[in-house]
mmCIF file of C-alpha atoms in Angstrom:
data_model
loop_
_atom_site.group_PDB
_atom_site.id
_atom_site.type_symbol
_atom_site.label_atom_id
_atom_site.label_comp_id
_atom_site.label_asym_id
_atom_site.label_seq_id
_atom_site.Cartn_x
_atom_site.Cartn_y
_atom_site.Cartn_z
ATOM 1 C CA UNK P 1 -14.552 6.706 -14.466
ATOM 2 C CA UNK P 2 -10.926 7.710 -13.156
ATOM 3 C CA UNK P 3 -8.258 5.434 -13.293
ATOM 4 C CA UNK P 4 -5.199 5.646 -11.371
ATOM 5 C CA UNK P 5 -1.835 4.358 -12.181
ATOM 6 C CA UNK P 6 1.882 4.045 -10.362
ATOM 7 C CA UNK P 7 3.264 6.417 -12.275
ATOM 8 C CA UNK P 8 1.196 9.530 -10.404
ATOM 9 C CA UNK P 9 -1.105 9.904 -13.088
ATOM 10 C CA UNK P 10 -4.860 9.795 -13.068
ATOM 11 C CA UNK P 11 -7.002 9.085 -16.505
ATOM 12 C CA UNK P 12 -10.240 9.154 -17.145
ATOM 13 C CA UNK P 13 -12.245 7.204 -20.088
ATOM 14 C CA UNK P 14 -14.496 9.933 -20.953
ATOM 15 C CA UNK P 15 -13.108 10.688 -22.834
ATOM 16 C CA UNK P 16 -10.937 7.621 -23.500
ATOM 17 C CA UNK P 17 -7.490 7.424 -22.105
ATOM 18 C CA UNK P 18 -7.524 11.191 -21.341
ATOM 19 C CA UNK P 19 -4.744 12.180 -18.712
ATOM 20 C CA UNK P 20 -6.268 14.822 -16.495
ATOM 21 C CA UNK P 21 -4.020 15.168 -13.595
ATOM 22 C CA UNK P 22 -0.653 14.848 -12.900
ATOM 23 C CA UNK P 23 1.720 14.246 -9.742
ATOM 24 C CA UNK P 24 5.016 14.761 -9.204
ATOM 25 C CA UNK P 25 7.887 12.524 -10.439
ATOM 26 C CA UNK P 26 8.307 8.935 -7.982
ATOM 27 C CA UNK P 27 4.791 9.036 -5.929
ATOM 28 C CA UNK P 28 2.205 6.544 -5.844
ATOM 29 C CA UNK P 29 -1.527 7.142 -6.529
ATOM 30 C CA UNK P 30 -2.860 4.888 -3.966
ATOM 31 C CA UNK P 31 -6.276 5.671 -3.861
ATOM 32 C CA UNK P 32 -8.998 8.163 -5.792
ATOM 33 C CA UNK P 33 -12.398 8.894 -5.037
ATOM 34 C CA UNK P 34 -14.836 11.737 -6.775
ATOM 35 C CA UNK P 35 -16.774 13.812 -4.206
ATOM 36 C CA UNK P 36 -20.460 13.471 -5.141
ATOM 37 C CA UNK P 37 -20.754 16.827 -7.498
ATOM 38 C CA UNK P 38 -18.543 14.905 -9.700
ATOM 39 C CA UNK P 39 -16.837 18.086 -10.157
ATOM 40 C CA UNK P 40 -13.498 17.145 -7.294
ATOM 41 C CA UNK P 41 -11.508 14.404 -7.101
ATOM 42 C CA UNK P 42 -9.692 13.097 -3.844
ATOM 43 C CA UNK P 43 -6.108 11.204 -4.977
ATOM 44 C CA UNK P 44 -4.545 9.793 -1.987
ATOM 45 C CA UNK P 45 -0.714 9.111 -2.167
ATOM 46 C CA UNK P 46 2.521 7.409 -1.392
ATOM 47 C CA UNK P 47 3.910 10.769 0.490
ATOM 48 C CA UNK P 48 1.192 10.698 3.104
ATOM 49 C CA UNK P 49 -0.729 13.465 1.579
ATOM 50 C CA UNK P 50 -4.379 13.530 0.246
ATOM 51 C CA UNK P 51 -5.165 15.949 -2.988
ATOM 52 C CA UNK P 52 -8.148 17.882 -3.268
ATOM 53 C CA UNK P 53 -8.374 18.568 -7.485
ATOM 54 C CA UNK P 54 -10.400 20.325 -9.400
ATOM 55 C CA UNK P 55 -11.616 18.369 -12.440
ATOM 56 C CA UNK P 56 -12.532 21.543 -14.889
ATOM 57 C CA UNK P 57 -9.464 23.564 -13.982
ATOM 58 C CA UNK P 58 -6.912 20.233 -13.636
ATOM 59 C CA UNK P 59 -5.322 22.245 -10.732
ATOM 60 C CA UNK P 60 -5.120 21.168 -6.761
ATOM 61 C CA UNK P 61 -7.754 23.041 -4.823
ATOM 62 C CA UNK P 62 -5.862 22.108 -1.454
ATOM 63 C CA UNK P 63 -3.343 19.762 -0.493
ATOM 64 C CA UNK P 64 -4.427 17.452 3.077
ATOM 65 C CA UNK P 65 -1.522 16.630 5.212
ATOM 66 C CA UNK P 66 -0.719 14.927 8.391
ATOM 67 C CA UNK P 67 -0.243 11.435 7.940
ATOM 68 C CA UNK P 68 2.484 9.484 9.204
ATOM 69 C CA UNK P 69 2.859 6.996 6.323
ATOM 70 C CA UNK P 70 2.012 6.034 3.219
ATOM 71 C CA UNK P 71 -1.945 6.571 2.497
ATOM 72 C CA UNK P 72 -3.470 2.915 2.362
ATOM 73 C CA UNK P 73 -7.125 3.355 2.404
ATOM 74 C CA UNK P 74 -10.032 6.209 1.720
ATOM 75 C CA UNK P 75 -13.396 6.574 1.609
ATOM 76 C CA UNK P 76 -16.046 9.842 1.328
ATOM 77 C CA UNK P 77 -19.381 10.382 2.660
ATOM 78 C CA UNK P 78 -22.798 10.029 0.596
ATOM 79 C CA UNK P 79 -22.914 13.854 1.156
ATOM 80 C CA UNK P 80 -19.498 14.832 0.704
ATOM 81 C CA UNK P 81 -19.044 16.876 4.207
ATOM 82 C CA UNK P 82 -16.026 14.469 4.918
ATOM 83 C CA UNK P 83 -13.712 11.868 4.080
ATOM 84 C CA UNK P 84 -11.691 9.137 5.998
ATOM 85 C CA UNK P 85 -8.472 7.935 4.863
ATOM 86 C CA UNK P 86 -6.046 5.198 6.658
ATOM 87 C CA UNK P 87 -2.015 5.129 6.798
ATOM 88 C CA UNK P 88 0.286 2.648 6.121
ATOM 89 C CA UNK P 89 1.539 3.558 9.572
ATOM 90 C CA UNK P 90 -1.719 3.228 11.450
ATOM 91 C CA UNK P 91 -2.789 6.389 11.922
ATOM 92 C CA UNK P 92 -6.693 6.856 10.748
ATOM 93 C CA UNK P 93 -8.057 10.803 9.989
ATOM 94 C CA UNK P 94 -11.304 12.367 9.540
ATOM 95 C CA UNK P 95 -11.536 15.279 6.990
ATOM 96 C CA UNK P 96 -13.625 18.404 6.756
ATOM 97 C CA UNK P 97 -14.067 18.348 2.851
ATOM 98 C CA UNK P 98 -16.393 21.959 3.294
ATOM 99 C CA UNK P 99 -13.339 23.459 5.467
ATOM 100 C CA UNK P 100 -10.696 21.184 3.376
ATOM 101 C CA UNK P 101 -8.752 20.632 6.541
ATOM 102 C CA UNK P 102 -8.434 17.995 9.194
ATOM 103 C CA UNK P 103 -11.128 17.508 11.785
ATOM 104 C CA UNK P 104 -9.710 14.975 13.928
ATOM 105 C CA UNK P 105 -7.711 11.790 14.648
ATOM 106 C CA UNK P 106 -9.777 8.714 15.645
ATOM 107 C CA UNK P 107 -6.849 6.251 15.624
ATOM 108 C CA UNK P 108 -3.337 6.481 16.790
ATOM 109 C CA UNK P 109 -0.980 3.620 16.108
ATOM 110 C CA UNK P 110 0.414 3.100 19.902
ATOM 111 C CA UNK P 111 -3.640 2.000 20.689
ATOM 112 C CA UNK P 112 -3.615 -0.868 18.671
ATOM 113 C CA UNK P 113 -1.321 -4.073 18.821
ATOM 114 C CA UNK P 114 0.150 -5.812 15.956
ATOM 115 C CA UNK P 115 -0.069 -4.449 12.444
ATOM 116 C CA UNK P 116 -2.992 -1.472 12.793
ATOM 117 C CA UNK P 117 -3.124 -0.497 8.853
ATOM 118 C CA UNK P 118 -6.252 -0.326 7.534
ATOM 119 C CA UNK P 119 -6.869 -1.258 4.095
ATOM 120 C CA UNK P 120 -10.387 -0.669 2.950
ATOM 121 C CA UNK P 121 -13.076 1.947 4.400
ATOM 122 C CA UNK P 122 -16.716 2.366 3.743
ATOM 123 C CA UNK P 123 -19.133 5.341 5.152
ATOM 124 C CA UNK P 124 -22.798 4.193 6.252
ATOM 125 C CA UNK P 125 -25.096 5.835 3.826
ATOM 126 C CA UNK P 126 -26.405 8.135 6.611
ATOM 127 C CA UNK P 127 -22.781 9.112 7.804
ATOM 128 C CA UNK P 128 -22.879 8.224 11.354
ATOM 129 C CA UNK P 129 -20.505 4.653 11.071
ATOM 130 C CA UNK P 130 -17.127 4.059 9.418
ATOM 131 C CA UNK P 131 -16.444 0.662 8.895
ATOM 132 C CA UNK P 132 -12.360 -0.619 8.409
ATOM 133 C CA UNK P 133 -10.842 -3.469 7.242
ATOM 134 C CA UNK P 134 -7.559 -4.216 9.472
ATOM 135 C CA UNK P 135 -4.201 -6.273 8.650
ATOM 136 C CA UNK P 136 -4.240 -7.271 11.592
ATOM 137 C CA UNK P 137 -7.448 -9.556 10.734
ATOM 138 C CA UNK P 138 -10.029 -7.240 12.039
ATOM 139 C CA UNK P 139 -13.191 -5.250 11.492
ATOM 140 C CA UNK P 140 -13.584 -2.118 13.155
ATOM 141 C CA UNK P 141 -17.024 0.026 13.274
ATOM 142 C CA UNK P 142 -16.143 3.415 14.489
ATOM 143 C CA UNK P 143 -19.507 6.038 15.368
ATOM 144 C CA UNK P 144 -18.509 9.472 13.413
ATOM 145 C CA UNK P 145 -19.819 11.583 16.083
ATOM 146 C CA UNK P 146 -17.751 10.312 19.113
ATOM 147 C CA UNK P 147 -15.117 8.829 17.479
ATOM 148 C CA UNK P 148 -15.013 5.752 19.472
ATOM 149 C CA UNK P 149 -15.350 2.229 17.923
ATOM 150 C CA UNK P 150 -19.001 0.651 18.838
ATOM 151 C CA UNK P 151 -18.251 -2.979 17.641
ATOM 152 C CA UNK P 152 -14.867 -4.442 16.402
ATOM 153 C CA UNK P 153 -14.410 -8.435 15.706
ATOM 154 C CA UNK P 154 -11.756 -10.931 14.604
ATOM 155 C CA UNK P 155 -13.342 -11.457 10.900
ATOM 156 C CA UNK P 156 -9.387 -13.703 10.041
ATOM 157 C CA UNK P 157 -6.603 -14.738 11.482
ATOM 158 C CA UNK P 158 -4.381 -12.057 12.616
ATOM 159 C CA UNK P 159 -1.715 -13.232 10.209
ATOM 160 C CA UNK P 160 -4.287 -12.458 7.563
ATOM 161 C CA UNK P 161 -5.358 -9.376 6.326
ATOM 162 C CA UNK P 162 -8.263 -8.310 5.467
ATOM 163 C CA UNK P 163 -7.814 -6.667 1.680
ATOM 164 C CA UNK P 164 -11.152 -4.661 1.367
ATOM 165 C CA UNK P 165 -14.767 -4.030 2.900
ATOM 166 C CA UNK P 166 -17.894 -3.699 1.120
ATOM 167 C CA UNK P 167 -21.006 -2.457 2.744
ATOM 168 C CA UNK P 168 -24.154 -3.191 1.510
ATOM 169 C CA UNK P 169 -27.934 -1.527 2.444
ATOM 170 C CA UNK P 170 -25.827 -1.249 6.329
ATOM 171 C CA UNK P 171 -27.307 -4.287 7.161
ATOM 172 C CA UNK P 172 -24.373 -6.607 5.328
ATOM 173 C CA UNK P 173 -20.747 -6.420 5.085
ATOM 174 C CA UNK P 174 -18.368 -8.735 2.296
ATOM 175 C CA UNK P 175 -14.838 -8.598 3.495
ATOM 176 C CA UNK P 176 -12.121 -10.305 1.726
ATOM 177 C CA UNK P 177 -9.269 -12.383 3.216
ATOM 178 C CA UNK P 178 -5.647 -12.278 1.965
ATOM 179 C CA UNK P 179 -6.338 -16.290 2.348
ATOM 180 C CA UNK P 180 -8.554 -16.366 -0.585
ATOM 181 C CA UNK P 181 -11.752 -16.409 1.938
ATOM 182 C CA UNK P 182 -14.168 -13.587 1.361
ATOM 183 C CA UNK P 183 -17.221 -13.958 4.045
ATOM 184 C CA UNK P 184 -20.661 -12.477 3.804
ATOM 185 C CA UNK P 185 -21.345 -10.593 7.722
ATOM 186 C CA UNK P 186 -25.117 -9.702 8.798
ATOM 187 C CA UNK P 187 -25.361 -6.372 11.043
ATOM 188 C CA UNK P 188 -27.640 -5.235 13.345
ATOM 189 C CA UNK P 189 -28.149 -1.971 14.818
ATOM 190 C CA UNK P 190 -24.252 -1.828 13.528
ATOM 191 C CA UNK P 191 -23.154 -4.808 15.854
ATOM 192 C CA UNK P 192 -22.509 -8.468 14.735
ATOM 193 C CA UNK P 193 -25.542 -10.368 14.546
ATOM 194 C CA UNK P 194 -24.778 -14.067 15.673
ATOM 195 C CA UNK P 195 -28.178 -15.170 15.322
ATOM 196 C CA UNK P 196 -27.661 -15.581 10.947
ATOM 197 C CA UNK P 197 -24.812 -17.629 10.040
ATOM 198 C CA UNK P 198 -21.975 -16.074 7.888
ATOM 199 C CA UNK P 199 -22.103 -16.785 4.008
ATOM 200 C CA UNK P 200 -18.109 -18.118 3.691
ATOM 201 C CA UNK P 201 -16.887 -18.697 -0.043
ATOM 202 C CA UNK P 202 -13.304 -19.494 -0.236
ATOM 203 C CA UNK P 203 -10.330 -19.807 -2.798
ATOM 204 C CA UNK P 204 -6.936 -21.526 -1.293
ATOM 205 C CA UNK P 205 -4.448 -21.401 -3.202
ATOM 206 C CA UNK P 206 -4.527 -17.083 -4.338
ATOM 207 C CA UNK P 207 -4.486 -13.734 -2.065
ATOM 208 C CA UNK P 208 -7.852 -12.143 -2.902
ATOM 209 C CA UNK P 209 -7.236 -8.359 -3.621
ATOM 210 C CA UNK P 210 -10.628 -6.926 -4.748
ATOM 211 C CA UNK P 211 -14.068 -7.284 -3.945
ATOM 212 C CA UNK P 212 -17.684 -5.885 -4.732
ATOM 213 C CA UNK P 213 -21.344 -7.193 -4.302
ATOM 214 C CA UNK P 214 -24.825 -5.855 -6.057
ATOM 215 C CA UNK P 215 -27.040 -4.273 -4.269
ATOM 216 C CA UNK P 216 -29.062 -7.015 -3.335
ATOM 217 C CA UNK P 217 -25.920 -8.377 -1.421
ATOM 218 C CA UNK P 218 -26.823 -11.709 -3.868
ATOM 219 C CA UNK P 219 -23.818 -11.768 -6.277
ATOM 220 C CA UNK P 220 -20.382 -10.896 -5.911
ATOM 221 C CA UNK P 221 -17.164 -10.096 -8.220
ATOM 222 C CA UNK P 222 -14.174 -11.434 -6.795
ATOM 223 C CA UNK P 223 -10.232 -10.724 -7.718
ATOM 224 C CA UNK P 224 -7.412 -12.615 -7.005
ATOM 225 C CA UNK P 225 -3.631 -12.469 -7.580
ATOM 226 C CA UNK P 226 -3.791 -15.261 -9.794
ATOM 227 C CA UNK P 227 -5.749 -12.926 -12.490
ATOM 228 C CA UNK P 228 -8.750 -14.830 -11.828
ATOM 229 C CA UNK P 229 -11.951 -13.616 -11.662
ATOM 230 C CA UNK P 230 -14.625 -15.009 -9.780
ATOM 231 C CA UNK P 231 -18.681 -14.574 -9.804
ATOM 232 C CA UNK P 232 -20.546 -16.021 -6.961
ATOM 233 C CA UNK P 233 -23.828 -15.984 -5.210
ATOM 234 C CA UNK P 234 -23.748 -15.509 -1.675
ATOM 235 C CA UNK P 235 -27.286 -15.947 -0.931
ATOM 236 C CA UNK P 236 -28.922 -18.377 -3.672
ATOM 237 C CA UNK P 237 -33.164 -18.520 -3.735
ATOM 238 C CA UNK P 238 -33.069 -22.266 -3.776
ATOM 239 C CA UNK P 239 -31.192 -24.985 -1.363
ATOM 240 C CA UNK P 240 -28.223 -25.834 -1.058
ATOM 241 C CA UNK P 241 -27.826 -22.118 1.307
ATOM 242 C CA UNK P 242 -24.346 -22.124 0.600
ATOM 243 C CA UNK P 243 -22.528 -19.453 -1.833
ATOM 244 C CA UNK P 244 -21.950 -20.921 -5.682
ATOM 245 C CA UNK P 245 -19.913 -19.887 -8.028
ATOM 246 C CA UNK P 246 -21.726 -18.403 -10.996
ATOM 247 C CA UNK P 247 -18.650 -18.248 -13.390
ATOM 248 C CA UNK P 248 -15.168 -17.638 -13.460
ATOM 249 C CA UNK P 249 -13.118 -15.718 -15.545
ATOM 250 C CA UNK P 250 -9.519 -15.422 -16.926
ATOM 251 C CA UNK P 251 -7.474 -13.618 -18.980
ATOM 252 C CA UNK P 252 -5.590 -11.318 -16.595
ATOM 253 C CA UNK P 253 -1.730 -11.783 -16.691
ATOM 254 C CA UNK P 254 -1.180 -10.214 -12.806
ATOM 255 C CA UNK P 255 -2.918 -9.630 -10.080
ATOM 256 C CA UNK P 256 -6.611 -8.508 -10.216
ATOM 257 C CA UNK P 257 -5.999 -5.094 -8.027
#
């Protein structure tokens, strides 16, 4: 497990509380993700750049650049051939991870009214769909291949944001509000399906930051500012077909991130 903290440091708790890499002095670690060999780490940061690090050797293997802003959001393929990372400034980029260099730009800023970040990415298990979570309230599905969005809706508000996206068997998608909503979407054929209704559970009075679901798509783990924790089936066996809260859970003293 690799932890990241504010300070640019990244620890891991094998074993426990180990520092294993280090950044310079006054950036963020934003966002990490291990490549599937377990062997390289990805640490996206408050600079703009994305860090390719060996795990053994502690050192950077190569150093991804070409972001406009600060590095909001990223994501790597079941396979690890390539990664997709988001900017604060709007700007979304596709990554050769066997080349360890940009492959291409499938969103520029001036194409998208509003705010255009992207917080949250997942890759379909196969590779072929990228699916974003916008602050401008919307879900975009982009196909890998072309690089053109297939299927994009309004899943908020555009005053609200949509924190993170979790996709589950690519059939379902959780995506959480910064209004405390987090809403279970059916896909087909990687398009809404308006045929099933929406599975809506919702939490008024805190920003939900953090979000993940089994992978049943039954039961999922909620965060909110508050420090609360929330467990709650989205798809119970018996009526009422409503979500229910399992349990919740406190403790935290900030913001479950």
């Amino acid at each position: 497990v690799a932890l990241c903290g504010v300070k640019g440091t990244i620890k891991r708790l094998s074993p426990p509380g180990t520092d294993i890499l280090k950044h310079q002095s006054g950036v963020w670690v934003r966002r990490v993700q291990f490549l599937p060999q377990d062997t390289q780490i990805l640490t996206a940061l408050s600079d703009g750049t994305i860090l390719v690090w060996d795990i053994n050797s502690k050192q950077v293997i190569q150093r991804l650049s070409g972001h406009l802003g600060e590095v909001e959001s990223l994501a790597v393929s079941s396979d690890g051939a390539f990664a997709i990372s988001g900017a604060r400034s709007g700007d979304v980029r596709l990554w050769d991870l066997r080349a360890l260099q940009s492959s291409a730009v499938i969103r520029a800023p001036q194409l998208y009214p509003g705010n255009p970040e992207i917080n949250s990415f997942q890759v379909s298990q196969d590779g072929s769909r990228l699916i974003g979570g916008a602050a401008n309230g919307y879900v975009y599905i982009w196909n890998t291949k072309s690089k053109q969005i297939v299927s994009s809706w309004q899943a908020y508000p555009t005053h609200i944001s949509v924190s993170e996206v979790i996709l589950i068997n690519d059939n379902k998608l959780l995506t959480a509000g910064s209004n405390g909503q987090a809403i279970l979407w059916y896909l087909v054929n990687w398009d809404l399906d308006n045929k099933k209704p929406k599975k809506e559970f919702s939490k008024a009075d805190s920003n939900l930051r953090s979000i993940d679901i089994n992978p049943d798509g039954k039961t999922g783990i909620l965060g909110y500012t508050n420090g609360e924790v929330i467990l709650v089936n989205f798809e119970p066996d018996q009526l009422p077909d409503q979500p229910i809260v399992l349990c919740a859970l406190a403790g935290h003293t900030n913001s479950v991130n």
